[in-house]
PDB file of C-alpha atoms in Angstrom:
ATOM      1  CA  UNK A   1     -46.840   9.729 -26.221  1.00 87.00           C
ATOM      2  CA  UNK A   2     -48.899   6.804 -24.884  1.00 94.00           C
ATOM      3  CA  UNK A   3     -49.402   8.429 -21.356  1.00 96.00           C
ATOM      4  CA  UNK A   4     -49.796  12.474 -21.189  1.00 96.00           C
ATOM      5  CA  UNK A   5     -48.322  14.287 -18.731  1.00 97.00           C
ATOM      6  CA  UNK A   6     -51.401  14.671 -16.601  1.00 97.00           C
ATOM      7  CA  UNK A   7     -51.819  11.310 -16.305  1.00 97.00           C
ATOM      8  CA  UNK A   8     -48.160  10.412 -15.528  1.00 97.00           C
ATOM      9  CA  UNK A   9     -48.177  13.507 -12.542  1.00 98.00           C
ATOM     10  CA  UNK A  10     -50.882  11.475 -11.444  1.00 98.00           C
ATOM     11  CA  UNK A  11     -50.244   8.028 -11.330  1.00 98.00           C
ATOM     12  CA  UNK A  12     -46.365   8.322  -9.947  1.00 98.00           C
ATOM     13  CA  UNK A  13     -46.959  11.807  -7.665  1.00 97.00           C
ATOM     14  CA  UNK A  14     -44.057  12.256  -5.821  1.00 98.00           C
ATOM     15  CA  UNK A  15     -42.112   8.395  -6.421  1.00 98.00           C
ATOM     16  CA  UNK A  16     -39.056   9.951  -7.422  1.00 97.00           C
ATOM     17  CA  UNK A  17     -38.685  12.294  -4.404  1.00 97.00           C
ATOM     18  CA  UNK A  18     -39.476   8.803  -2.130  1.00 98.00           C
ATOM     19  CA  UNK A  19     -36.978   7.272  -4.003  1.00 97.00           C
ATOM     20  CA  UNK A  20     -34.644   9.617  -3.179  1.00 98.00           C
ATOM     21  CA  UNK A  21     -35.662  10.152   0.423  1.00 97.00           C
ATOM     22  CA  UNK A  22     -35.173   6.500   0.925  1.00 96.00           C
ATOM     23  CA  UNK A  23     -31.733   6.110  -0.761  1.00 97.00           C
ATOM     24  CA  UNK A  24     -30.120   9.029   1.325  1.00 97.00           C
ATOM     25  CA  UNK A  25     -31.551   6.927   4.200  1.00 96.00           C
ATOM     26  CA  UNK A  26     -30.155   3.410   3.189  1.00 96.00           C
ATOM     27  CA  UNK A  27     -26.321   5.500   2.359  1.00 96.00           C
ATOM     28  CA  UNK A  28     -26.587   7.064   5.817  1.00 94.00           C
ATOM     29  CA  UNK A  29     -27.696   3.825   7.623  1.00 92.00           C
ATOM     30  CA  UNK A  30     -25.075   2.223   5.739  1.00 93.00           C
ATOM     31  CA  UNK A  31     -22.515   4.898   6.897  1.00 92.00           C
ATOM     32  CA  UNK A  32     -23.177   5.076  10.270  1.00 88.00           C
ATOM     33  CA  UNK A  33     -22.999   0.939  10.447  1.00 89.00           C
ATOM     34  CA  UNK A  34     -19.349   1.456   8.850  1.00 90.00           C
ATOM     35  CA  UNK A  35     -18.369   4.169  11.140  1.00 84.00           C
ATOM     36  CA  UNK A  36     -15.875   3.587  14.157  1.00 77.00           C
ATOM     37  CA  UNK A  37     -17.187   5.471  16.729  1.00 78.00           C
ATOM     38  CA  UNK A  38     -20.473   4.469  18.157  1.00 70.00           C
ATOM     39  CA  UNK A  39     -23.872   4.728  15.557  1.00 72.00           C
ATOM     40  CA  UNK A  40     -26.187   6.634  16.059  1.00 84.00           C
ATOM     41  CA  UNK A  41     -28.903   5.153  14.294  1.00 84.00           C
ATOM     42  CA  UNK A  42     -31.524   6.944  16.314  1.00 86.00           C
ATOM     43  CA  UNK A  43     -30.345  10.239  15.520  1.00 87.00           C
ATOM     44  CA  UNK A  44     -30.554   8.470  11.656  1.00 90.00           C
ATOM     45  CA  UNK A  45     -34.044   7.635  12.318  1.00 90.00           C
ATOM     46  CA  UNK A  46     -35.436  10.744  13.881  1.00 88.00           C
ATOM     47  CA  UNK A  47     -34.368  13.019  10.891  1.00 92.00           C
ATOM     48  CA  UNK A  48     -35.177  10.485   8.033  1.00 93.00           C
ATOM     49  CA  UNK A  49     -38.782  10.362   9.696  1.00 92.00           C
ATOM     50  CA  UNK A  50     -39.204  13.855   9.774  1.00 92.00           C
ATOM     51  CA  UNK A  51     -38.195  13.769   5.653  1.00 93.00           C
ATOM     52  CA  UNK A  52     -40.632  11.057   4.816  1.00 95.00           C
ATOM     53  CA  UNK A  53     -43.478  12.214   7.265  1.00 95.00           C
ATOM     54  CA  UNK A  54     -44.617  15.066   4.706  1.00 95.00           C
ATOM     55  CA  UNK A  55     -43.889  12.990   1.390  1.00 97.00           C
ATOM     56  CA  UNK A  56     -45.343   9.882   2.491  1.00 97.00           C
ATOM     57  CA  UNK A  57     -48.222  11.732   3.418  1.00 97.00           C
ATOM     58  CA  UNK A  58     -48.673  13.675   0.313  1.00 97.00           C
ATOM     59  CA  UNK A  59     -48.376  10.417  -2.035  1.00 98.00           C
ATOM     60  CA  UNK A  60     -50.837   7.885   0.583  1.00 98.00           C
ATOM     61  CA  UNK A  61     -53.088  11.261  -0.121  1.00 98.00           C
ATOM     62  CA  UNK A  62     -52.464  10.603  -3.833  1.00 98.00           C
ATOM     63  CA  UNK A  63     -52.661   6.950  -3.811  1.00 98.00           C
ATOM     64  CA  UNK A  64     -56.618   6.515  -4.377  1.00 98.00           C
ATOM     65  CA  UNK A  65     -56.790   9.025  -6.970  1.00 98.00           C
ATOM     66  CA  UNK A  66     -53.881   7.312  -9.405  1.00 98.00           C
ATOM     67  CA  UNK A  67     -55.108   3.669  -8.710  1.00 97.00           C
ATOM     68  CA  UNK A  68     -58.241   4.966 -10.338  1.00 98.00           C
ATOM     69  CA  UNK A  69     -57.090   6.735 -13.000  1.00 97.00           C
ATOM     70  CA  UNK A  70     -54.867   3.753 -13.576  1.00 96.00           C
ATOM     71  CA  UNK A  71     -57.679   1.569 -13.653  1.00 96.00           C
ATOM     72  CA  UNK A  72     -59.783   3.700 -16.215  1.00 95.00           C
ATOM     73  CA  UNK A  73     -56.930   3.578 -18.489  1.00 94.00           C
ATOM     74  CA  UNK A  74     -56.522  -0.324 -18.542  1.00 92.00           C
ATOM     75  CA  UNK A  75     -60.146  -0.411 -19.001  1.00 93.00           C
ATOM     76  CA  UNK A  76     -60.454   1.516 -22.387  1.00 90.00           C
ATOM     77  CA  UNK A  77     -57.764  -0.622 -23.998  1.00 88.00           C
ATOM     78  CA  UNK A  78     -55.881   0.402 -26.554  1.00 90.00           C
ATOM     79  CA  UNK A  79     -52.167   1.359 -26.303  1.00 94.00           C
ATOM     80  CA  UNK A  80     -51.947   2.228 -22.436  1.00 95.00           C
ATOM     81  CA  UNK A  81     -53.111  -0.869 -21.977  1.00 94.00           C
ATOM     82  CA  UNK A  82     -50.855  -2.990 -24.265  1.00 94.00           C
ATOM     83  CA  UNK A  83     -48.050  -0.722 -22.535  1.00 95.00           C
ATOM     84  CA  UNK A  84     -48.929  -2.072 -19.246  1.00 95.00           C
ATOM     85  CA  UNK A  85     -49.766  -5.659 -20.467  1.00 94.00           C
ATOM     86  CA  UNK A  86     -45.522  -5.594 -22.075  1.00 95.00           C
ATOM     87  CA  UNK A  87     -44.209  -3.507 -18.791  1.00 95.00           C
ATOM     88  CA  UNK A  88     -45.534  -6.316 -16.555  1.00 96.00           C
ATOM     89  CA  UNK A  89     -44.015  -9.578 -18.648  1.00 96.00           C
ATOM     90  CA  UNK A  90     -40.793  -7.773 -18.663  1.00 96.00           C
ATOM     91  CA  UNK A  91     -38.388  -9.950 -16.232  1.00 96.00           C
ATOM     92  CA  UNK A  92     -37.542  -7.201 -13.788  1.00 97.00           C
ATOM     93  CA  UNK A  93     -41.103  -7.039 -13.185  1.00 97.00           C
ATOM     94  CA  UNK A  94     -41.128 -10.157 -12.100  1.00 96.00           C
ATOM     95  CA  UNK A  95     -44.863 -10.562 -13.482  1.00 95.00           C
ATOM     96  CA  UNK A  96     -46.388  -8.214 -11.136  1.00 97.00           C
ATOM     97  CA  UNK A  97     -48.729  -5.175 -12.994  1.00 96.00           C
ATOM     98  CA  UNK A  98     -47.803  -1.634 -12.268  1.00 96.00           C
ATOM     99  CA  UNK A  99     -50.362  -1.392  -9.441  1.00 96.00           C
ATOM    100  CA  UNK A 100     -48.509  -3.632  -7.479  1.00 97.00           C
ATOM    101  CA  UNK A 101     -45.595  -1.536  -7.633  1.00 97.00           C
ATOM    102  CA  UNK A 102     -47.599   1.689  -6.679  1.00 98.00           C
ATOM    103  CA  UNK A 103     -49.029   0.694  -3.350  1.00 98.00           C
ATOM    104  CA  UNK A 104     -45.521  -0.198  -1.531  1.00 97.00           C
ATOM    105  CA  UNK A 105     -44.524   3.102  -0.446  1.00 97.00           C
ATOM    106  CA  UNK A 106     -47.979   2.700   0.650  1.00 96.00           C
ATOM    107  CA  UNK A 107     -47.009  -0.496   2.710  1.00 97.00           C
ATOM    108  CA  UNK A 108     -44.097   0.482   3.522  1.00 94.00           C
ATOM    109  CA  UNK A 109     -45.462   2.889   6.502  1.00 93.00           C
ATOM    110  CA  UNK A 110     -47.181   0.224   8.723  1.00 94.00           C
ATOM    111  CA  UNK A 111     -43.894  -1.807   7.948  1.00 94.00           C
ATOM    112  CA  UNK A 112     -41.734   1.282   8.840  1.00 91.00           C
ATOM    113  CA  UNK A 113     -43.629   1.973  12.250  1.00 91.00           C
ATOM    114  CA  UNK A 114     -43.325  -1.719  13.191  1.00 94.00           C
ATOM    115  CA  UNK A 115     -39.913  -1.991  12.997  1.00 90.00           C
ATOM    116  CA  UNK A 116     -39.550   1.155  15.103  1.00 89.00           C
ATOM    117  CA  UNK A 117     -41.515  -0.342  17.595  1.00 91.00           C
ATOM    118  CA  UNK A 118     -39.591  -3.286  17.624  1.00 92.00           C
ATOM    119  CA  UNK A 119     -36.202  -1.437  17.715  1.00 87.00           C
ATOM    120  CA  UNK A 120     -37.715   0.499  20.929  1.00 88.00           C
ATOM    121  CA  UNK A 121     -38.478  -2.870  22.307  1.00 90.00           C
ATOM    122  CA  UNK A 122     -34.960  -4.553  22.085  1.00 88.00           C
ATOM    123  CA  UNK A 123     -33.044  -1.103  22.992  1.00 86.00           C
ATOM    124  CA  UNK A 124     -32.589  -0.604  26.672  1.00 86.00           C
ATOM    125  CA  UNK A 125     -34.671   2.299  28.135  1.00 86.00           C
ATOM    126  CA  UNK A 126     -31.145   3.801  29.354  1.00 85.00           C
ATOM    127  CA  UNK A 127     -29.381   4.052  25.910  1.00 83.00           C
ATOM    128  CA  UNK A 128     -28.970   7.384  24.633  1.00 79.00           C
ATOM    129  CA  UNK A 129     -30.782   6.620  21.506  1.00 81.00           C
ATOM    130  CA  UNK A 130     -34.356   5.833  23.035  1.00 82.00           C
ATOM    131  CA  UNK A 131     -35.362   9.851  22.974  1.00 83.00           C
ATOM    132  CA  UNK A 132     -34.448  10.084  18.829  1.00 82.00           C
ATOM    133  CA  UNK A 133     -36.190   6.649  18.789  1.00 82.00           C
ATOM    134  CA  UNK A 134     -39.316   7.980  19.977  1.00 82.00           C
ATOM    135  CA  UNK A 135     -39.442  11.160  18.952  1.00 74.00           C
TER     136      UNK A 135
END
């Protein structure tokens, strides 16, 4: 194996359960756009937020550690780093290096709380989703 176990727990932490996370949020997003009756995308909001709070937290926690270990095994060479080097110049990488890849769910907060706020701003105070909105 070019990467033990260890390493890999480290590096990715809890991606796939992220991944996951944010699918089932895009489907039900996607659903409740599609559905007839009114959406409640607030309602949508409020639970997915209360998924991610924990898992988000746990792999921002994470982050510092993996980007180091990361680093230490570019730095001795050898097959990790040829690994990495062929990973990045594959085209779906679109020539960005694993690290780049690691730190959006980091991003992705900020951009998540934003986008919140700017929901909250454009939704009328009276609308029945303002209280899942905020809470």
């Amino acid at each position: 194996a070019i990467f033990s176990h260890e390493d890999l727990d480290l590096i990715f932490s809890n991606i796939s359960l992220i991944t996951i996370i944010n699918s089932k949020f895009l489907e039900t997003l996607d659903h409740e756009w599609k559905s007839p009756s009114v959406p409640a995308f607030g309602r949508v909001i409020a639970e997915a937020a209360k998924q991610m709070r924990g898992v988000y937290t746990r792999y921002i926690c994470n982050y510092a550690e993996a980007d180091r270990r990361l680093s230490e095994l570019k730095a001795n060479g050898g097959d990790q780093q040829r690994y990495l080097d062929v990973c990045r110049t594959h085209p779906d990488a679109k020539g960005l290096d694993l690290r780049s890849f690691l730190i959006q769910p980091v991003q992705r907060v900020p951009r998540y709380r934003l986008l919140l706020e700017e929901l909250l701003a454009l939704t009328p105070d009276d609308e029945a989703e303002v209280a899942d909105l905020r809470a």
